[in-house]
PDB file of C-alpha atoms in Angstrom:
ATOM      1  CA  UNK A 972     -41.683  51.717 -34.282  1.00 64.00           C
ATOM      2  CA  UNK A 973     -40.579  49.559 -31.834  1.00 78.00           C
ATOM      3  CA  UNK A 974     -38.668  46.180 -32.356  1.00 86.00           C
ATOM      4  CA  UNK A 975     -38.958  44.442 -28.872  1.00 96.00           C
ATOM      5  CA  UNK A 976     -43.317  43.596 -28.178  1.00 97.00           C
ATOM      6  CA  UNK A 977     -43.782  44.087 -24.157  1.00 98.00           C
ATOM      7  CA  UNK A 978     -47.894  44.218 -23.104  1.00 98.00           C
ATOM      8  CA  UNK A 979     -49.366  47.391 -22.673  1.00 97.00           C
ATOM      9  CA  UNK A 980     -50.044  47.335 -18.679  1.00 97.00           C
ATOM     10  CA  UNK A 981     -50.116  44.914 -15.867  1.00 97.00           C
ATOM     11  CA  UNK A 982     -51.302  45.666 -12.264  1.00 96.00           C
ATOM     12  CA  UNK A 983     -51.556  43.595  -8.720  1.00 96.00           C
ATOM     13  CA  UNK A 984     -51.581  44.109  -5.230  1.00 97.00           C
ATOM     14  CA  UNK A 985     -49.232  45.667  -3.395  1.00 97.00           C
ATOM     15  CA  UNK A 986     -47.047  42.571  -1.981  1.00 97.00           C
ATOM     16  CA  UNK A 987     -47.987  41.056  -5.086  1.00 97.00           C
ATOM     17  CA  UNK A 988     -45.855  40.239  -7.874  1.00 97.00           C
ATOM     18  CA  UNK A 989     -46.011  41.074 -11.667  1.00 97.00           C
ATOM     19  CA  UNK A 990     -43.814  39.590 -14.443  1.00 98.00           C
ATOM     20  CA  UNK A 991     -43.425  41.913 -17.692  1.00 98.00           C
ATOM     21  CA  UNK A 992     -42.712  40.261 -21.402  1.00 97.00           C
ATOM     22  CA  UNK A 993     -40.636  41.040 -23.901  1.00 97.00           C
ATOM     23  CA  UNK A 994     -40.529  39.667 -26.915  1.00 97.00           C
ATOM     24  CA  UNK A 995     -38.220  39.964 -29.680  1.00 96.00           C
ATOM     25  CA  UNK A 996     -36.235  37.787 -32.323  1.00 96.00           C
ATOM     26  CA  UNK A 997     -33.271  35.989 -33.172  1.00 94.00           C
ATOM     27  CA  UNK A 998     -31.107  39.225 -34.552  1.00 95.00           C
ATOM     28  CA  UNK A 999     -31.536  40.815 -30.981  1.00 95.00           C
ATOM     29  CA  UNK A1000     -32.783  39.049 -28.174  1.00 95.00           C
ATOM     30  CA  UNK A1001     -31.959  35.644 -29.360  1.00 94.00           C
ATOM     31  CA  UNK A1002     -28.333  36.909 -29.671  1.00 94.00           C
ATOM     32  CA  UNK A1003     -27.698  39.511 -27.376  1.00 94.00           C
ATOM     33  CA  UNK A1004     -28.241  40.768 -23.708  1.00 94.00           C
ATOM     34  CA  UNK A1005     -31.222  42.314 -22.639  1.00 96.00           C
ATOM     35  CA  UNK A1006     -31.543  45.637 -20.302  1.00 97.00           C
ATOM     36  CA  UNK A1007     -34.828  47.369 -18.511  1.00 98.00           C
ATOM     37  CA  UNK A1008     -35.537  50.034 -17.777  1.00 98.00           C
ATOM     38  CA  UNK A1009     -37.873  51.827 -14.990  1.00 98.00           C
ATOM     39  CA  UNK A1010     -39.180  55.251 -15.923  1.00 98.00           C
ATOM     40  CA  UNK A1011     -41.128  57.035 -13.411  1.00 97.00           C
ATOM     41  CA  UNK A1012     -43.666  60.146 -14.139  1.00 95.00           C
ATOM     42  CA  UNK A1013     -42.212  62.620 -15.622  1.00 94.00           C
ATOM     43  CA  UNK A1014     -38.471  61.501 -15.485  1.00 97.00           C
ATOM     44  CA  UNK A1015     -35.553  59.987 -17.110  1.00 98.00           C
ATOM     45  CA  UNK A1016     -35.701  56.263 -17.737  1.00 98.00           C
ATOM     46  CA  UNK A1017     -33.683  54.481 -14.803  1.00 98.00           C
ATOM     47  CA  UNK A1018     -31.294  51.496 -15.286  1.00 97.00           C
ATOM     48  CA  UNK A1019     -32.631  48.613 -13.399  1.00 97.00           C
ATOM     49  CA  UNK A1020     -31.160  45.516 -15.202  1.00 96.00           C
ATOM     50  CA  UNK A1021     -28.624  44.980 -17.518  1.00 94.00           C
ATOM     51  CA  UNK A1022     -27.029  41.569 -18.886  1.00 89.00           C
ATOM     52  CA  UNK A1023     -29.947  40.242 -18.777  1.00 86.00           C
ATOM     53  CA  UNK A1024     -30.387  39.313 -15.297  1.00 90.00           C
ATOM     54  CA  UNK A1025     -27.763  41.608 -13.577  1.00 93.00           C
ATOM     55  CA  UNK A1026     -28.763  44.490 -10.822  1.00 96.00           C
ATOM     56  CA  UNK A1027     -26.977  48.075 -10.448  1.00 94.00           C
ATOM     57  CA  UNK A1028     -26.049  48.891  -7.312  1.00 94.00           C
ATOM     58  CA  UNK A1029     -28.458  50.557  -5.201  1.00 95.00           C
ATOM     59  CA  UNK A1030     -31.509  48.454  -7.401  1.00 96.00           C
ATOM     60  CA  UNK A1031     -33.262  45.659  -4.656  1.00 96.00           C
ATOM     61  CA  UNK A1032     -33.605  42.137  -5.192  1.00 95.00           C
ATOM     62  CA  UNK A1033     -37.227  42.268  -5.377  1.00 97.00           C
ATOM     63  CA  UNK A1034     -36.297  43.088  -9.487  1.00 97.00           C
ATOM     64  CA  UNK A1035     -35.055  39.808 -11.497  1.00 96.00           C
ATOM     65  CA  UNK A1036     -35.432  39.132 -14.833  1.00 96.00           C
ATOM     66  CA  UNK A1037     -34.546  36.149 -16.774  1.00 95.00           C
ATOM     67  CA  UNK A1038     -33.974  35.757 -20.987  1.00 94.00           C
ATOM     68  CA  UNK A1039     -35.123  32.295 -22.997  1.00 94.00           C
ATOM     69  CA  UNK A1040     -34.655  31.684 -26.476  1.00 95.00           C
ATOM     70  CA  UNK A1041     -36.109  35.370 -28.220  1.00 96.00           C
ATOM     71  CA  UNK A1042     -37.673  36.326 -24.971  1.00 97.00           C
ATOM     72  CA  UNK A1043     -37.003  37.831 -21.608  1.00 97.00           C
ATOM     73  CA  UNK A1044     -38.932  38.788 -18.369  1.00 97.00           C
ATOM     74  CA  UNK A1045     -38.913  41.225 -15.987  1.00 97.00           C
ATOM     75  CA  UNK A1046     -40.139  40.184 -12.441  1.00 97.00           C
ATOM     76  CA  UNK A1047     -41.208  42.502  -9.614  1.00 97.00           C
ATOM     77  CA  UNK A1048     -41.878  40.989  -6.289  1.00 97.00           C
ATOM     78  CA  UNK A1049     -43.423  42.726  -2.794  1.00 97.00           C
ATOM     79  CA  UNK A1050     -44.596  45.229  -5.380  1.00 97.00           C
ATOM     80  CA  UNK A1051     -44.868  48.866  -3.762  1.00 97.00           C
ATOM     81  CA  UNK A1052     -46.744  51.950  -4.473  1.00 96.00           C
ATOM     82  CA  UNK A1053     -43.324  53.462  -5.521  1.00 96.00           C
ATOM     83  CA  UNK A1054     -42.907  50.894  -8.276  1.00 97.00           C
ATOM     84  CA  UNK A1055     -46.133  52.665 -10.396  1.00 97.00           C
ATOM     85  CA  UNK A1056     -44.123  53.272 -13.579  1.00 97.00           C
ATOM     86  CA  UNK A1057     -43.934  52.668 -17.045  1.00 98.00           C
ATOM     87  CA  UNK A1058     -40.694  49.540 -17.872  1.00 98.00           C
ATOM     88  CA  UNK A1059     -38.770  49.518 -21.113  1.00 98.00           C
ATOM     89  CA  UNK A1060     -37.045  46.467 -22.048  1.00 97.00           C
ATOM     90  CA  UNK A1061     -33.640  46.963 -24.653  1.00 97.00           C
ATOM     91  CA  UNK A1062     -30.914  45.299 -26.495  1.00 96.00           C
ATOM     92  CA  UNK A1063     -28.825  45.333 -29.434  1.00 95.00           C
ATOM     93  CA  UNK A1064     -29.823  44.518 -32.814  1.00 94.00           C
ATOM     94  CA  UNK A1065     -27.546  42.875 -34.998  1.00 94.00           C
ATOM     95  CA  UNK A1066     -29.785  43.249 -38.170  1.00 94.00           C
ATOM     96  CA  UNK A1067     -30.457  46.928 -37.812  1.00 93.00           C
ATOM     97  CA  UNK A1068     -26.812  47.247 -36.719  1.00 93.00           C
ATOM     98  CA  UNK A1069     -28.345  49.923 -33.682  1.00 93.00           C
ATOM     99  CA  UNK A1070     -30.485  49.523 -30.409  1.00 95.00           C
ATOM    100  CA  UNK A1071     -33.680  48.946 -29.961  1.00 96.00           C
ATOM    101  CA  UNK A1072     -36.579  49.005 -27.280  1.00 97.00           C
ATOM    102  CA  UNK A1073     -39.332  47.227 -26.410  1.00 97.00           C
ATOM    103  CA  UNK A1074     -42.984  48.978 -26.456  1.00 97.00           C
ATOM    104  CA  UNK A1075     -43.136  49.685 -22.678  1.00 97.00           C
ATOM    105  CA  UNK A1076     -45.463  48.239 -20.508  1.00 98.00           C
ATOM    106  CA  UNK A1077     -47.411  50.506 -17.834  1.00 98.00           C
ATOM    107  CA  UNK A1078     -46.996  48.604 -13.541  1.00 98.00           C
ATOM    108  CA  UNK A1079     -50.138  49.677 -11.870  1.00 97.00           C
ATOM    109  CA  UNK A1080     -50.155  49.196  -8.096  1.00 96.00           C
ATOM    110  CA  UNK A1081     -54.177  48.426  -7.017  1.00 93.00           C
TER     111      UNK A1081
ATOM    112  CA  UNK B 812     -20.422  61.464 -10.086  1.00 93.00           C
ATOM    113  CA  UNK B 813     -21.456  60.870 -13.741  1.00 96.00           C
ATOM    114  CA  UNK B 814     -23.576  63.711 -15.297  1.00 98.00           C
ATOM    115  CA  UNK B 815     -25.405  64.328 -18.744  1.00 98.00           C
ATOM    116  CA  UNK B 816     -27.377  67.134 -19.356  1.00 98.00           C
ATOM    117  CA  UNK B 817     -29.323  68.113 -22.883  1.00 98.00           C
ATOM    118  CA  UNK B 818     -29.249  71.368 -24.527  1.00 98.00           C
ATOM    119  CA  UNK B 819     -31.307  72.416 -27.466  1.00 97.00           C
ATOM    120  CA  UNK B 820     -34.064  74.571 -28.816  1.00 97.00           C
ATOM    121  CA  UNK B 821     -37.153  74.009 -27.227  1.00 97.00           C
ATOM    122  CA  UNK B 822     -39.413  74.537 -30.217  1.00 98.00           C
ATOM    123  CA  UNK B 823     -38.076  74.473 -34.145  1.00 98.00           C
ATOM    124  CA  UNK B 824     -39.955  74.902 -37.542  1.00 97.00           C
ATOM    125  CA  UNK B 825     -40.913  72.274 -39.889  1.00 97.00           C
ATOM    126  CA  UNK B 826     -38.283  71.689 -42.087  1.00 97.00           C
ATOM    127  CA  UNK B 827     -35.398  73.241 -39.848  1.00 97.00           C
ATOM    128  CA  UNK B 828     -32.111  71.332 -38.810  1.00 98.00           C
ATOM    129  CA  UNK B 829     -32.034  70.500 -35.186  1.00 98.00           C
ATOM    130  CA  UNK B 830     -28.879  70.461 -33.184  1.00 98.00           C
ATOM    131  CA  UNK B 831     -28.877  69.087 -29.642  1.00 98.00           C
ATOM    132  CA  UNK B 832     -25.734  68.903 -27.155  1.00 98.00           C
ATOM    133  CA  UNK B 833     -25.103  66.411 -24.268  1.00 98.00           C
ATOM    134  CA  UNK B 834     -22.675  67.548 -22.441  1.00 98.00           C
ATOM    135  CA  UNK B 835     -21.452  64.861 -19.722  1.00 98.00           C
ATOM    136  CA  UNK B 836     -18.798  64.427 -16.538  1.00 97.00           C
ATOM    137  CA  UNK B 837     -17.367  62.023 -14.876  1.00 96.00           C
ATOM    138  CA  UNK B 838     -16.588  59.575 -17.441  1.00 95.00           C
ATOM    139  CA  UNK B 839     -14.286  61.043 -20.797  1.00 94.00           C
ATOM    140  CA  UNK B 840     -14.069  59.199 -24.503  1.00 93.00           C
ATOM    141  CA  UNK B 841     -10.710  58.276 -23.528  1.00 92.00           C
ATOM    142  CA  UNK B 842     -11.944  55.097 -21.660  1.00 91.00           C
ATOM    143  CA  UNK B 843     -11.880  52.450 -24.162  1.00 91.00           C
ATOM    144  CA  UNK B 844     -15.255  51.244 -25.131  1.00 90.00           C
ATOM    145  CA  UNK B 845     -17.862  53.930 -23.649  1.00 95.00           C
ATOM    146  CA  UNK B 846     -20.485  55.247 -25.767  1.00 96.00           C
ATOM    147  CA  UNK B 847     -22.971  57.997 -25.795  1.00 97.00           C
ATOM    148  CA  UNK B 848     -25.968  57.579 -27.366  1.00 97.00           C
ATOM    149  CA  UNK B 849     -29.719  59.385 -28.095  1.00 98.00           C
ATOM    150  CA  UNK B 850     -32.967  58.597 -27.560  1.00 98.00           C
ATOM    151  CA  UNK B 851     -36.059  60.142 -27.816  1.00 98.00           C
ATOM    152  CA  UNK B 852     -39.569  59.848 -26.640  1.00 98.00           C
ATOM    153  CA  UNK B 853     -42.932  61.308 -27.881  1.00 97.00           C
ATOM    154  CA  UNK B 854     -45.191  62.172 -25.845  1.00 97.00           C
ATOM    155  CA  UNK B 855     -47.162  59.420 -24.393  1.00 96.00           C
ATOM    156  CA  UNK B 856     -44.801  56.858 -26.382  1.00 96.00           C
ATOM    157  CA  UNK B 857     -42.283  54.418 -26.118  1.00 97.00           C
ATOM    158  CA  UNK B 858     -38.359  55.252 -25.975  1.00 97.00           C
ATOM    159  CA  UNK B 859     -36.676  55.421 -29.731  1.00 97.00           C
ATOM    160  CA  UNK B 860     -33.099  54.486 -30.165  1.00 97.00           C
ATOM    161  CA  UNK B 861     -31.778  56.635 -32.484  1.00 97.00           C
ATOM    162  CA  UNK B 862     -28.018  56.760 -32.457  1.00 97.00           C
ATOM    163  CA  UNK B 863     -25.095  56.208 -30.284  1.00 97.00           C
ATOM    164  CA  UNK B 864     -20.971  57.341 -30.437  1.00 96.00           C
ATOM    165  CA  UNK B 865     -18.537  55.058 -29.238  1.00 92.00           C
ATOM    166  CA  UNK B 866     -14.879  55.940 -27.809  1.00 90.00           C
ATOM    167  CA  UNK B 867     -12.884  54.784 -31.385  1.00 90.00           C
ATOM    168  CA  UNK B 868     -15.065  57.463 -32.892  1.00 90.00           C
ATOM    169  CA  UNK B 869     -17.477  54.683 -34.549  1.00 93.00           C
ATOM    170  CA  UNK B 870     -21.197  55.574 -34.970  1.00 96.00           C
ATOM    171  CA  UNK B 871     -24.587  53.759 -35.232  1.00 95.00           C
ATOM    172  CA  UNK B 872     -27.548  55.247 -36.413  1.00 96.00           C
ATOM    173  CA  UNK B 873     -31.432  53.784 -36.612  1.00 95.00           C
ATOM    174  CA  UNK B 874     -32.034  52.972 -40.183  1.00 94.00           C
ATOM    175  CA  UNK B 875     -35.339  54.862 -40.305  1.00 94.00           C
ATOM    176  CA  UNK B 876     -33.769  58.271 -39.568  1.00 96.00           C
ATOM    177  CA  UNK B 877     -30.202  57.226 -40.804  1.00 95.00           C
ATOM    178  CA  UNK B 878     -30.769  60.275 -43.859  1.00 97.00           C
ATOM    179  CA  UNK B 879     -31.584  62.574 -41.338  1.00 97.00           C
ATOM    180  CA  UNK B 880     -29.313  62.412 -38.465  1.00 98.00           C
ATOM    181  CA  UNK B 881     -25.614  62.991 -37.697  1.00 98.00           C
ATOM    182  CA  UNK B 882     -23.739  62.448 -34.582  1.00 98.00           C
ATOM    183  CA  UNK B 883     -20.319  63.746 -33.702  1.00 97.00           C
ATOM    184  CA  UNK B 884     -18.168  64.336 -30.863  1.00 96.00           C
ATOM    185  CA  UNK B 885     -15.883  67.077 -29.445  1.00 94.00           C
ATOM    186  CA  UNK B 886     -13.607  65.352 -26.761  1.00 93.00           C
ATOM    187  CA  UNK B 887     -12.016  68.411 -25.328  1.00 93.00           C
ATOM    188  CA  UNK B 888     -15.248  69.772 -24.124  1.00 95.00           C
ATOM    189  CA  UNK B 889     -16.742  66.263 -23.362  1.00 96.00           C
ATOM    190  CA  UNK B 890     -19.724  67.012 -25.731  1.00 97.00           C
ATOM    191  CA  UNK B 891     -21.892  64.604 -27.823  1.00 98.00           C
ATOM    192  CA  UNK B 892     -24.036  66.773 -30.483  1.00 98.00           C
ATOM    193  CA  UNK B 893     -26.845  65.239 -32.228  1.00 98.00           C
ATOM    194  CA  UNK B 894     -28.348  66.698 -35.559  1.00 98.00           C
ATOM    195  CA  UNK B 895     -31.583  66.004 -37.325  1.00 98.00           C
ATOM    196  CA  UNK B 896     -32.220  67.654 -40.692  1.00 98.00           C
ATOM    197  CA  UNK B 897     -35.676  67.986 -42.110  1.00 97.00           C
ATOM    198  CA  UNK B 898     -37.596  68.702 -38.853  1.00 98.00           C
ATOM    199  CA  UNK B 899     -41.662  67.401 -38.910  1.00 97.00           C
ATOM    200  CA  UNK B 900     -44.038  67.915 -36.367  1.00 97.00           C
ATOM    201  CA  UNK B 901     -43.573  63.944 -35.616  1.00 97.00           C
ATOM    202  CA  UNK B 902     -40.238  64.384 -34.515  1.00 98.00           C
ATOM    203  CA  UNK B 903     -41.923  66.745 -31.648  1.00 98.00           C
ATOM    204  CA  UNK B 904     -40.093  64.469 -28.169  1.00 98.00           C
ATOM    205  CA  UNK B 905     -38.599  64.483 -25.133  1.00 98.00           C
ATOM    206  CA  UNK B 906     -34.681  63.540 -25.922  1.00 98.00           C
ATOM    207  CA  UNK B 907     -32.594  62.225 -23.845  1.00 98.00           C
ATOM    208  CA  UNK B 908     -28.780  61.674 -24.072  1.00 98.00           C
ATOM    209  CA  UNK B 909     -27.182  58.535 -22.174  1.00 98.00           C
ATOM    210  CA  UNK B 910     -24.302  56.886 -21.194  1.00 97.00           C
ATOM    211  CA  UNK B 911     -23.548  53.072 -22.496  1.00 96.00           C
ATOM    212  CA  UNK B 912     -20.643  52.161 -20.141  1.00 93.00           C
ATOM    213  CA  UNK B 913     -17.309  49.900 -21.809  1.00 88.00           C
ATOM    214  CA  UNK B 914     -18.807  46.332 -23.059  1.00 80.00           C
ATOM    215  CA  UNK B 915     -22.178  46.331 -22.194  1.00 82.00           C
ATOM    216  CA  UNK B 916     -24.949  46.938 -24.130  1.00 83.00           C
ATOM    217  CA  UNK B 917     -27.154  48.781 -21.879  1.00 94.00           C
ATOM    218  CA  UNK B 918     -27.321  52.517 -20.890  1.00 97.00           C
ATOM    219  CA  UNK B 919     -26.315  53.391 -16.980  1.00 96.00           C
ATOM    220  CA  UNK B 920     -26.488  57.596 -16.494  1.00 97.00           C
ATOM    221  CA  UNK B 921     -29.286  59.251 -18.071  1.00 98.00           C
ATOM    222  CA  UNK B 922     -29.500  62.796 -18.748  1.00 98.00           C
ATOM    223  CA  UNK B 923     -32.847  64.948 -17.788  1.00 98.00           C
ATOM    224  CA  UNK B 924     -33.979  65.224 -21.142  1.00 98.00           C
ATOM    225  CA  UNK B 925     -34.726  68.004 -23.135  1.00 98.00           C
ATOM    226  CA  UNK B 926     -38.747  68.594 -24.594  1.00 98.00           C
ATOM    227  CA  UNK B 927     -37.978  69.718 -28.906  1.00 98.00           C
ATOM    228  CA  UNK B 928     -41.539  70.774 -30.364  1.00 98.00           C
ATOM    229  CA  UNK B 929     -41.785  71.021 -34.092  1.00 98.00           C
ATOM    230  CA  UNK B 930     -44.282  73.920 -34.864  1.00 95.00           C
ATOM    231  CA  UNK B 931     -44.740  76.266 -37.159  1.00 92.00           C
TER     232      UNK B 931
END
């Protein structure tokens, strides 16, 4: 049961850009930083942002994100074929006192 | 080079105990503030945090499986071991162990993940 409400898919173009939601409340992301999450078929789940609007090395600039009030966004710009995957938005909870993550929302490349 | 890998049955009975082990390198407990954690995934579904270990020894668990699960550490063999009690066929997932590094909040290194199916 998931805390964190992302939509189920988005698609564009490739060179296009999509922007995924995540929505939450004031005990998580209204208090606390958000990370996401890339998880390709059939693998791991990937760090791709954490602090809200930080990169790992090694992750391009064409992935930003950005946090308001009890809600944050995940951009991807110049999208690729490569980027087909499902994203996973997380944070800390202080009510639940434990993590949480959003519902995941599928990136389909047209 | 930070590793995790997963180890585990790959298929328990309803009602058994399950007992997973992450076994990790390249980071130890003894660096202040690093956690381990679990999470799981049906298949099909969305990631579940279910618990995490931190480097004072403190634990977190979800509070809808907070009855049923136990984390612990063993520091000499740089192990995290995970146990769920009460086994149901909806607890059938992929899980994965993961590294949260000193002060964030996020999870950097990911282990493989191990597939647990609850059958009879």
């Amino acid at each position: 049961q998931s805390v964190l409400t992302q939509p189920p898919s988005v698609s564009a173009a490739p060179g296009q850009k999509v922007t995924i939601s995540c929505s939450g409340s004031s005990s998580n992301i209204g208090k606390n930083y958000v990370s996401w999450y890339q998880q390709l078929p059939g693998t791991a789940p990937k760090l791709l942002i954490y602090e809200s609007n930080k990169r790992p090395s090694g992750i391009p600039d064409r992935f930003s994100a950005s946090m308001s009030g009890t809600s944050a966004t995940l951009g991807i710009a110049g999208l690729q074929t490569g980027d087909e995957a499902d994203y996973y938005c997380g944070t800390w909870d202080d009510s639940l006192n434990g993590g949480v993550f959003g519902t995941g929302t599928k990136v389909t490349v047209l | 080079q930070i590793t995790l890998k997963e180890s585990g049955p790959a298929v328990v009975k309803p009602t058994q105990t399950l007992t997973l082990t992450c076994t990790f390198s390249g980071f130890s407990f003894s660096e202040t503030g690093v956690g381990v954690g679990w999470i799981r995934q049906p298949p099909g579904q969305a990631l579940e945090w279910l618990a995490l270990i931190h480097s004072r020894n403190d634990k977190r668990y979800s509070p809808s499986l907070k009855k049923r699960l136990s984390i612990a550490r063993d520091t000499s063999r740089n192990q995290v071991v995970l146990t769920l009690t009460d086994m149901d066929p909806m607890d059938t997932a992929t899980y994965y162990c993961a590294r949260r590094p000193p002060g964030f909040y996020s999870f950097d290194w990911w282990g493989q993940g191990t597939l647990v199916t609850v059958s009879a």
